[in-house]
Structure formats: C-alpha cells, structure tokens
Amino acid sequence: MKLMFKSALLFICIGLVSCKDSIPESDLVYLNGYWEIEKVELPDGDKKEYKVNESIDFIQLKSRNGIRKKVYPQIDGRYLVNDVQEQFIVTDSAGTWLLRYETRYGTWSEKILAIDSSFLEISGAEGAIYFYKRPQPFSVK
C-alpha cells in the first residue's frame, strides 16, 4: 500500500513539474505591433543584453498568417521602413505555437514560449531564447 501511495505521489509530482502553461489562441493577437529585443540567452548559457536598438520588429498577424519586418525608429517618433519582410504562418504543434517562416533564403520555425501585451519570449531553432518588450517612444529630453 505504501509503495502504491509513493508511486502515485511521484507520478503526480512529475506531472506537475512537466506541465507548462499553454498559450491560449486568443493571446496570439498580442503578436501584432512593434517589438524591441531586450536580451538573448544562448544555448551555452551566455546572455546578450540590448540597451539600444537601431531597429525593432514590426509584426502583423491576420488569422494565422503574418508578416515580420525590421523598422528603424526616427527622432520624430516615426519609423523608417522598407519593403523587406518575412512571411510566416502560426501553427499549433503539440500544444505549442510555432511561427513557421519560408523565404527564398531558407525555412525555419520559432516557438512562442510566453506572450502578453508587453512581453514576448521566443525560442529559435538554434536553441537561443529571445526576449522582447514593447518599445518606448524616442525622446530627446
């Protein structure tokens, strides 16, 4: 009886530890807008902090189809843009959301680890984890 109780307790503990909160599909709307990279955690444990960014990412998602492009903040608060953009689709893979890119240069996926209105965490194919925040308007003050 004790062995059965311990086995059940162990099973429950493993289940609780291995469970990760899934991201509801309704939260994908938060992808829309401007995102500034804050830091990157590399697979070897190194971290790179970004204090100032020359470019930020603009993401636009309609249904499960999206675009991502680099934009360049200007002193007057506007963004300098060009026609270069990457198209992606959002897919659900075993309870996690993937951004799947396909360009003439290659095909890759990124996994959304966490998202809300002000924070985005993405894991790249090479194992790096990218942390984004909403950019603050530029001020000369």
Short mmCIF file of N, CA and C in Angstrom, two decimals:
data_model
loop_
_atom_site.label_atom_id
_atom_site.label_comp_id
_atom_site.label_asym_id
_atom_site.label_seq_id
_atom_site.Cartn_x
_atom_site.Cartn_y
_atom_site.Cartn_z
N MET A 1 0.82 -1.18 0.00
CA MET A 1 0.00 0.00 0.00
C MET A 1 0.87 1.26 0.00
N LYS A 2 1.93 1.25 0.83
CA LYS A 2 2.83 2.40 0.88
C LYS A 2 3.51 2.60 -0.47
N LEU A 3 3.93 1.51 -1.10
CA LEU A 3 4.59 1.60 -2.40
C LEU A 3 3.64 2.20 -3.43
N MET A 4 2.39 1.80 -3.40
CA MET A 4 1.41 2.33 -4.34
C MET A 4 1.19 3.83 -4.09
N PHE A 5 1.11 4.25 -2.83
CA PHE A 5 0.92 5.65 -2.48
C PHE A 5 2.12 6.47 -2.94
N LYS A 6 3.35 5.96 -2.67
CA LYS A 6 4.56 6.68 -3.09
C LYS A 6 4.64 6.78 -4.61
N SER A 7 4.27 5.71 -5.30
CA SER A 7 4.28 5.73 -6.77
C SER A 7 3.29 6.75 -7.31
N ALA A 8 2.11 6.80 -6.72
CA ALA A 8 1.09 7.76 -7.16
C ALA A 8 1.56 9.18 -6.90
N LEU A 9 2.15 9.41 -5.74
CA LEU A 9 2.66 10.74 -5.39
C LEU A 9 3.77 11.16 -6.35
N LEU A 10 4.67 10.25 -6.65
CA LEU A 10 5.76 10.53 -7.59
C LEU A 10 5.19 10.88 -8.97
N PHE A 11 4.21 10.12 -9.43
CA PHE A 11 3.59 10.36 -10.73
C PHE A 11 2.94 11.75 -10.77
N ILE A 12 2.26 12.12 -9.71
CA ILE A 12 1.61 13.44 -9.65
C ILE A 12 2.66 14.55 -9.66
N CYS A 13 3.72 14.39 -8.90
CA CYS A 13 4.79 15.40 -8.86
C CYS A 13 5.45 15.58 -10.22
N ILE A 14 5.74 14.47 -10.88
CA ILE A 14 6.34 14.55 -12.22
C ILE A 14 5.39 15.24 -13.17
N GLY A 15 4.13 14.93 -13.08
CA GLY A 15 3.13 15.57 -13.94
C GLY A 15 3.05 17.06 -13.71
N LEU A 16 3.09 17.48 -12.46
CA LEU A 16 3.02 18.92 -12.15
C LEU A 16 4.26 19.66 -12.62
N VAL A 17 5.43 19.05 -12.46
CA VAL A 17 6.67 19.69 -12.87
C VAL A 17 6.76 19.79 -14.39
N SER A 18 6.30 18.77 -15.09
CA SER A 18 6.44 18.76 -16.54
C SER A 18 5.37 19.58 -17.24
N CYS A 19 4.30 19.94 -16.55
CA CYS A 19 3.25 20.74 -17.17
C CYS A 19 3.71 22.18 -17.33
N LYS A 20 3.48 22.74 -18.50
CA LYS A 20 3.78 24.14 -18.74
C LYS A 20 2.49 24.79 -19.19
N ASP A 21 2.27 26.00 -18.72
CA ASP A 21 1.06 26.69 -19.12
C ASP A 21 1.05 26.86 -20.63
N SER A 22 -0.02 26.45 -21.25
CA SER A 22 -0.13 26.64 -22.68
C SER A 22 -0.65 28.04 -22.96
N ILE A 23 -0.33 28.54 -24.12
CA ILE A 23 -0.74 29.88 -24.51
C ILE A 23 -2.07 29.76 -25.26
N PRO A 24 -3.11 30.43 -24.78
CA PRO A 24 -4.39 30.35 -25.48
C PRO A 24 -4.30 31.05 -26.85
N GLU A 25 -5.05 30.53 -27.80
CA GLU A 25 -5.03 31.12 -29.14
C GLU A 25 -5.41 32.59 -29.12
N SER A 26 -6.27 32.98 -28.20
CA SER A 26 -6.70 34.39 -28.12
C SER A 26 -5.53 35.32 -27.80
N ASP A 27 -4.45 34.81 -27.19
CA ASP A 27 -3.28 35.65 -26.88
C ASP A 27 -2.40 35.92 -28.09
N LEU A 28 -2.61 35.21 -29.19
CA LEU A 28 -1.80 35.45 -30.40
C LEU A 28 -1.99 36.86 -30.93
N VAL A 29 -3.10 37.50 -30.60
CA VAL A 29 -3.34 38.88 -31.04
C VAL A 29 -2.24 39.81 -30.51
N TYR A 30 -1.61 39.44 -29.39
CA TYR A 30 -0.55 40.27 -28.82
C TYR A 30 0.69 40.32 -29.71
N LEU A 31 0.81 39.40 -30.67
CA LEU A 31 1.95 39.47 -31.59
C LEU A 31 1.95 40.77 -32.40
N ASN A 32 0.76 41.30 -32.67
CA ASN A 32 0.64 42.49 -33.50
C ASN A 32 1.32 43.70 -32.88
N GLY A 33 2.06 44.42 -33.71
CA GLY A 33 2.66 45.67 -33.27
C GLY A 33 4.18 45.63 -33.31
N TYR A 34 4.75 46.52 -32.54
CA TYR A 34 6.20 46.73 -32.53
C TYR A 34 6.83 46.02 -31.33
N TRP A 35 7.96 45.35 -31.59
CA TRP A 35 8.69 44.61 -30.55
C TRP A 35 10.16 44.95 -30.62
N GLU A 36 10.74 45.26 -29.45
CA GLU A 36 12.15 45.59 -29.34
C GLU A 36 12.87 44.48 -28.58
N ILE A 37 13.97 44.00 -29.13
CA ILE A 37 14.70 42.94 -28.45
C ILE A 37 15.33 43.50 -27.18
N GLU A 38 15.20 42.75 -26.11
CA GLU A 38 15.74 43.17 -24.82
C GLU A 38 17.00 42.38 -24.47
N LYS A 39 16.94 41.05 -24.68
CA LYS A 39 18.11 40.21 -24.42
C LYS A 39 17.95 38.88 -25.14
N VAL A 40 19.07 38.17 -25.23
CA VAL A 40 19.10 36.82 -25.81
C VAL A 40 19.88 35.93 -24.86
N GLU A 41 19.32 34.76 -24.58
CA GLU A 41 20.03 33.74 -23.81
C GLU A 41 20.45 32.64 -24.78
N LEU A 42 21.74 32.45 -24.89
CA LEU A 42 22.29 31.47 -25.83
C LEU A 42 22.30 30.08 -25.21
N PRO A 43 22.31 29.03 -26.03
CA PRO A 43 22.29 27.66 -25.51
C PRO A 43 23.44 27.34 -24.55
N ASP A 44 24.58 28.00 -24.71
CA ASP A 44 25.73 27.73 -23.83
C ASP A 44 25.64 28.49 -22.50
N GLY A 45 24.55 29.23 -22.29
CA GLY A 45 24.36 29.97 -21.05
C GLY A 45 24.73 31.43 -21.12
N ASP A 46 25.45 31.82 -22.16
CA ASP A 46 25.80 33.24 -22.32
C ASP A 46 24.54 34.07 -22.55
N LYS A 47 24.60 35.32 -22.12
CA LYS A 47 23.47 36.25 -22.29
C LYS A 47 23.97 37.51 -22.97
N LYS A 48 23.16 38.03 -23.86
CA LYS A 48 23.49 39.29 -24.53
C LYS A 48 22.36 40.27 -24.25
N GLU A 49 22.70 41.39 -23.65
CA GLU A 49 21.73 42.45 -23.33
C GLU A 49 21.77 43.49 -24.44
N TYR A 50 20.60 44.02 -24.79
CA TYR A 50 20.49 45.07 -25.80
C TYR A 50 19.99 46.33 -25.11
N LYS A 51 20.87 47.31 -24.95
CA LYS A 51 20.49 48.57 -24.30
C LYS A 51 19.88 49.54 -25.31
N VAL A 52 20.44 49.58 -26.52
CA VAL A 52 19.96 50.47 -27.57
C VAL A 52 19.81 49.64 -28.84
N ASN A 53 18.69 49.83 -29.54
CA ASN A 53 18.45 49.09 -30.77
C ASN A 53 18.26 50.05 -31.93
N GLU A 54 18.99 49.79 -33.00
CA GLU A 54 18.83 50.60 -34.21
C GLU A 54 17.56 50.22 -34.95
N SER A 55 17.14 48.98 -34.80
CA SER A 55 15.92 48.53 -35.47
C SER A 55 15.04 47.79 -34.48
N ILE A 56 13.77 47.75 -34.76
CA ILE A 56 12.82 46.97 -33.98
C ILE A 56 11.97 46.16 -34.97
N ASP A 57 11.30 45.16 -34.47
CA ASP A 57 10.48 44.30 -35.32
C ASP A 57 9.03 44.79 -35.31
N PHE A 58 8.45 44.81 -36.50
CA PHE A 58 7.02 45.07 -36.64
C PHE A 58 6.39 43.76 -37.08
N ILE A 59 5.37 43.33 -36.33
CA ILE A 59 4.66 42.08 -36.65
C ILE A 59 3.20 42.40 -36.88
N GLN A 60 2.67 41.83 -37.95
CA GLN A 60 1.24 41.98 -38.24
C GLN A 60 0.68 40.58 -38.51
N LEU A 61 -0.34 40.21 -37.74
CA LEU A 61 -0.93 38.89 -37.85
C LEU A 61 -2.41 39.03 -38.19
N LYS A 62 -2.83 38.34 -39.25
CA LYS A 62 -4.24 38.26 -39.64
C LYS A 62 -4.58 36.79 -39.74
N SER A 63 -5.55 36.39 -38.92
CA SER A 63 -5.87 34.97 -38.80
C SER A 63 -4.60 34.28 -38.32
N ARG A 64 -4.06 33.35 -39.05
CA ARG A 64 -2.80 32.72 -38.66
C ARG A 64 -1.68 33.02 -39.66
N ASN A 65 -1.88 34.02 -40.50
CA ASN A 65 -0.86 34.44 -41.45
C ASN A 65 -0.29 35.78 -41.01
N GLY A 66 1.05 35.89 -41.09
CA GLY A 66 1.64 37.13 -40.61
C GLY A 66 2.84 37.57 -41.42
N ILE A 67 3.25 38.80 -41.12
CA ILE A 67 4.49 39.34 -41.67
C ILE A 67 5.31 39.88 -40.51
N ARG A 68 6.62 39.89 -40.73
CA ARG A 68 7.56 40.46 -39.76
C ARG A 68 8.57 41.25 -40.55
N LYS A 69 8.80 42.48 -40.11
CA LYS A 69 9.77 43.32 -40.81
C LYS A 69 10.52 44.18 -39.82
N LYS A 70 11.71 44.58 -40.21
CA LYS A 70 12.52 45.49 -39.41
C LYS A 70 12.12 46.92 -39.75
N VAL A 71 11.95 47.73 -38.71
CA VAL A 71 11.69 49.15 -38.89
C VAL A 71 12.71 49.92 -38.05
N TYR A 72 12.95 51.16 -38.44
CA TYR A 72 14.02 51.93 -37.83
C TYR A 72 13.44 53.20 -37.21
N PRO A 73 13.44 53.30 -35.87
CA PRO A 73 12.86 54.47 -35.20
C PRO A 73 13.62 55.75 -35.56
N GLN A 74 12.86 56.81 -35.73
CA GLN A 74 13.43 58.11 -36.04
C GLN A 74 13.21 59.07 -34.86
N ILE A 75 13.95 60.16 -34.85
CA ILE A 75 13.86 61.12 -33.75
C ILE A 75 12.46 61.72 -33.61
N ASP A 76 11.75 61.86 -34.72
CA ASP A 76 10.41 62.48 -34.67
C ASP A 76 9.31 61.49 -34.26
N GLY A 77 9.69 60.25 -33.90
CA GLY A 77 8.71 59.27 -33.44
C GLY A 77 8.17 58.36 -34.54
N ARG A 78 8.49 58.68 -35.79
CA ARG A 78 8.05 57.81 -36.89
C ARG A 78 9.07 56.72 -37.11
N TYR A 79 8.73 55.80 -38.02
CA TYR A 79 9.62 54.69 -38.34
C TYR A 79 10.01 54.74 -39.81
N LEU A 80 11.27 54.51 -40.08
CA LEU A 80 11.75 54.35 -41.43
C LEU A 80 11.54 52.88 -41.79
N VAL A 81 10.88 52.64 -42.93
CA VAL A 81 10.58 51.27 -43.33
C VAL A 81 11.05 51.02 -44.75
N ASN A 82 11.18 49.75 -45.11
CA ASN A 82 11.46 49.37 -46.49
C ASN A 82 10.50 48.24 -46.86
N ASP A 83 10.68 47.68 -48.03
CA ASP A 83 9.76 46.63 -48.50
C ASP A 83 10.19 45.22 -48.10
N VAL A 84 11.26 45.07 -47.35
CA VAL A 84 11.75 43.75 -46.97
C VAL A 84 10.93 43.24 -45.79
N GLN A 85 10.34 42.08 -45.97
CA GLN A 85 9.56 41.47 -44.89
C GLN A 85 9.60 39.96 -45.04
N GLU A 86 9.38 39.28 -43.92
CA GLU A 86 9.31 37.83 -43.91
C GLU A 86 7.88 37.43 -43.61
N GLN A 87 7.36 36.50 -44.38
CA GLN A 87 6.02 36.00 -44.14
C GLN A 87 6.11 34.74 -43.28
N PHE A 88 5.12 34.54 -42.42
CA PHE A 88 5.08 33.35 -41.58
C PHE A 88 3.64 32.90 -41.40
N ILE A 89 3.51 31.66 -40.97
CA ILE A 89 2.20 31.16 -40.55
C ILE A 89 2.35 30.66 -39.11
N VAL A 90 1.28 30.76 -38.37
CA VAL A 90 1.27 30.28 -36.99
C VAL A 90 0.59 28.92 -36.98
N THR A 91 1.28 27.94 -36.40
CA THR A 91 0.71 26.60 -36.32
C THR A 91 0.76 26.12 -34.87
N ASP A 92 -0.17 25.24 -34.55
CA ASP A 92 -0.22 24.62 -33.23
C ASP A 92 0.45 23.26 -33.36
N SER A 93 1.52 23.05 -32.63
CA SER A 93 2.25 21.80 -32.68
C SER A 93 2.36 21.23 -31.27
N ALA A 94 1.60 20.20 -31.00
CA ALA A 94 1.61 19.54 -29.70
C ALA A 94 1.39 20.52 -28.55
N GLY A 95 0.48 21.44 -28.74
CA GLY A 95 0.13 22.38 -27.67
C GLY A 95 1.02 23.61 -27.57
N THR A 96 1.94 23.78 -28.49
CA THR A 96 2.77 24.99 -28.51
C THR A 96 2.58 25.70 -29.85
N TRP A 97 2.73 27.00 -29.82
CA TRP A 97 2.56 27.80 -31.04
C TRP A 97 3.90 28.02 -31.72
N LEU A 98 3.94 27.73 -33.01
CA LEU A 98 5.14 27.92 -33.81
C LEU A 98 4.91 28.99 -34.87
N LEU A 99 5.92 29.82 -35.08
CA LEU A 99 5.94 30.74 -36.21
C LEU A 99 6.80 30.05 -37.27
N ARG A 100 6.20 29.70 -38.40
CA ARG A 100 6.91 28.98 -39.45
C ARG A 100 7.17 29.93 -40.63
N TYR A 101 8.47 30.13 -40.89
CA TYR A 101 8.91 31.03 -41.95
C TYR A 101 9.37 30.23 -43.14
N GLU A 102 9.11 30.77 -44.32
CA GLU A 102 9.64 30.17 -45.53
C GLU A 102 9.96 31.32 -46.49
N THR A 103 11.25 31.51 -46.75
CA THR A 103 11.69 32.56 -47.67
C THR A 103 12.55 31.92 -48.74
N ARG A 104 12.99 32.71 -49.66
CA ARG A 104 13.87 32.16 -50.70
C ARG A 104 15.25 31.81 -50.12
N TYR A 105 15.53 32.29 -48.92
CA TYR A 105 16.81 32.03 -48.27
C TYR A 105 16.79 30.83 -47.34
N GLY A 106 15.60 30.37 -46.96
CA GLY A 106 15.54 29.22 -46.07
C GLY A 106 14.18 29.06 -45.41
N THR A 107 14.08 28.00 -44.64
CA THR A 107 12.86 27.66 -43.90
C THR A 107 13.25 27.42 -42.45
N TRP A 108 12.50 27.99 -41.52
CA TRP A 108 12.79 27.80 -40.10
C TRP A 108 11.53 28.06 -39.29
N SER A 109 11.60 27.65 -38.03
CA SER A 109 10.48 27.84 -37.10
C SER A 109 10.99 28.47 -35.81
N GLU A 110 10.12 29.22 -35.17
CA GLU A 110 10.37 29.76 -33.85
C GLU A 110 9.19 29.38 -32.96
N LYS A 111 9.48 29.05 -31.71
CA LYS A 111 8.44 28.64 -30.78
C LYS A 111 8.13 29.79 -29.82
N ILE A 112 6.84 30.11 -29.68
CA ILE A 112 6.43 31.13 -28.72
C ILE A 112 6.41 30.48 -27.33
N LEU A 113 7.26 30.96 -26.45
CA LEU A 113 7.34 30.43 -25.09
C LEU A 113 6.41 31.17 -24.14
N ALA A 114 6.28 32.49 -24.34
CA ALA A 114 5.42 33.31 -23.49
C ALA A 114 5.04 34.57 -24.25
N ILE A 115 3.84 35.06 -23.98
CA ILE A 115 3.40 36.31 -24.63
C ILE A 115 2.30 36.94 -23.80
N ASP A 116 2.35 38.27 -23.73
CA ASP A 116 1.24 39.06 -23.22
C ASP A 116 1.31 40.41 -23.92
N SER A 117 0.62 41.40 -23.43
CA SER A 117 0.56 42.68 -24.14
C SER A 117 1.88 43.43 -24.17
N SER A 118 2.82 43.10 -23.26
CA SER A 118 4.07 43.86 -23.19
C SER A 118 5.33 43.00 -23.23
N PHE A 119 5.18 41.68 -23.37
CA PHE A 119 6.33 40.78 -23.28
C PHE A 119 6.18 39.64 -24.28
N LEU A 120 7.28 39.31 -24.94
CA LEU A 120 7.29 38.20 -25.90
C LEU A 120 8.58 37.43 -25.71
N GLU A 121 8.47 36.11 -25.60
CA GLU A 121 9.63 35.24 -25.45
C GLU A 121 9.54 34.16 -26.52
N ILE A 122 10.60 34.07 -27.33
CA ILE A 122 10.61 33.14 -28.47
C ILE A 122 11.88 32.31 -28.42
N SER A 123 11.74 31.03 -28.75
CA SER A 123 12.89 30.14 -28.86
C SER A 123 13.17 29.89 -30.33
N GLY A 124 14.40 30.14 -30.74
CA GLY A 124 14.79 29.91 -32.12
C GLY A 124 15.23 28.48 -32.34
N ALA A 125 15.39 28.12 -33.61
CA ALA A 125 15.75 26.75 -33.98
C ALA A 125 17.11 26.35 -33.41
N GLU A 126 18.00 27.32 -33.25
CA GLU A 126 19.35 27.01 -32.76
C GLU A 126 19.42 26.92 -31.24
N GLY A 127 18.27 27.11 -30.56
CA GLY A 127 18.22 26.97 -29.11
C GLY A 127 18.32 28.26 -28.32
N ALA A 128 18.57 29.37 -28.99
CA ALA A 128 18.61 30.66 -28.30
C ALA A 128 17.20 31.09 -27.91
N ILE A 129 17.09 31.81 -26.81
CA ILE A 129 15.80 32.34 -26.37
C ILE A 129 15.86 33.86 -26.47
N TYR A 130 14.90 34.43 -27.18
CA TYR A 130 14.85 35.86 -27.44
C TYR A 130 13.76 36.49 -26.58
N PHE A 131 14.11 37.56 -25.89
CA PHE A 131 13.17 38.28 -25.03
C PHE A 131 12.90 39.65 -25.65
N TYR A 132 11.62 39.93 -25.87
CA TYR A 132 11.21 41.20 -26.48
C TYR A 132 10.31 41.98 -25.52
N LYS A 133 10.32 43.28 -25.69
CA LYS A 133 9.42 44.17 -24.96
C LYS A 133 8.87 45.18 -25.95
N ARG A 134 7.83 45.87 -25.56
CA ARG A 134 7.30 46.94 -26.40
C ARG A 134 8.27 48.13 -26.33
N PRO A 135 8.56 48.75 -27.46
CA PRO A 135 9.49 49.87 -27.44
C PRO A 135 8.88 51.11 -26.81
N GLN A 136 9.73 51.90 -26.19
CA GLN A 136 9.32 53.19 -25.64
C GLN A 136 9.54 54.25 -26.71
N PRO A 137 8.62 55.20 -26.82
CA PRO A 137 8.83 56.28 -27.80
C PRO A 137 10.14 57.02 -27.55
N PHE A 138 10.81 57.39 -28.61
CA PHE A 138 12.08 58.10 -28.51
C PHE A 138 11.82 59.51 -27.99
N SER A 139 12.69 59.95 -27.10
CA SER A 139 12.57 61.30 -26.54
C SER A 139 13.93 61.95 -26.51
N VAL A 140 14.02 63.22 -26.92
CA VAL A 140 15.27 63.96 -26.92
C VAL A 140 15.56 64.50 -25.53
N LYS A 141 14.60 64.51 -24.65
CA LYS A 141 14.74 65.08 -23.30
C LYS A 141 15.77 64.35 -22.49
#
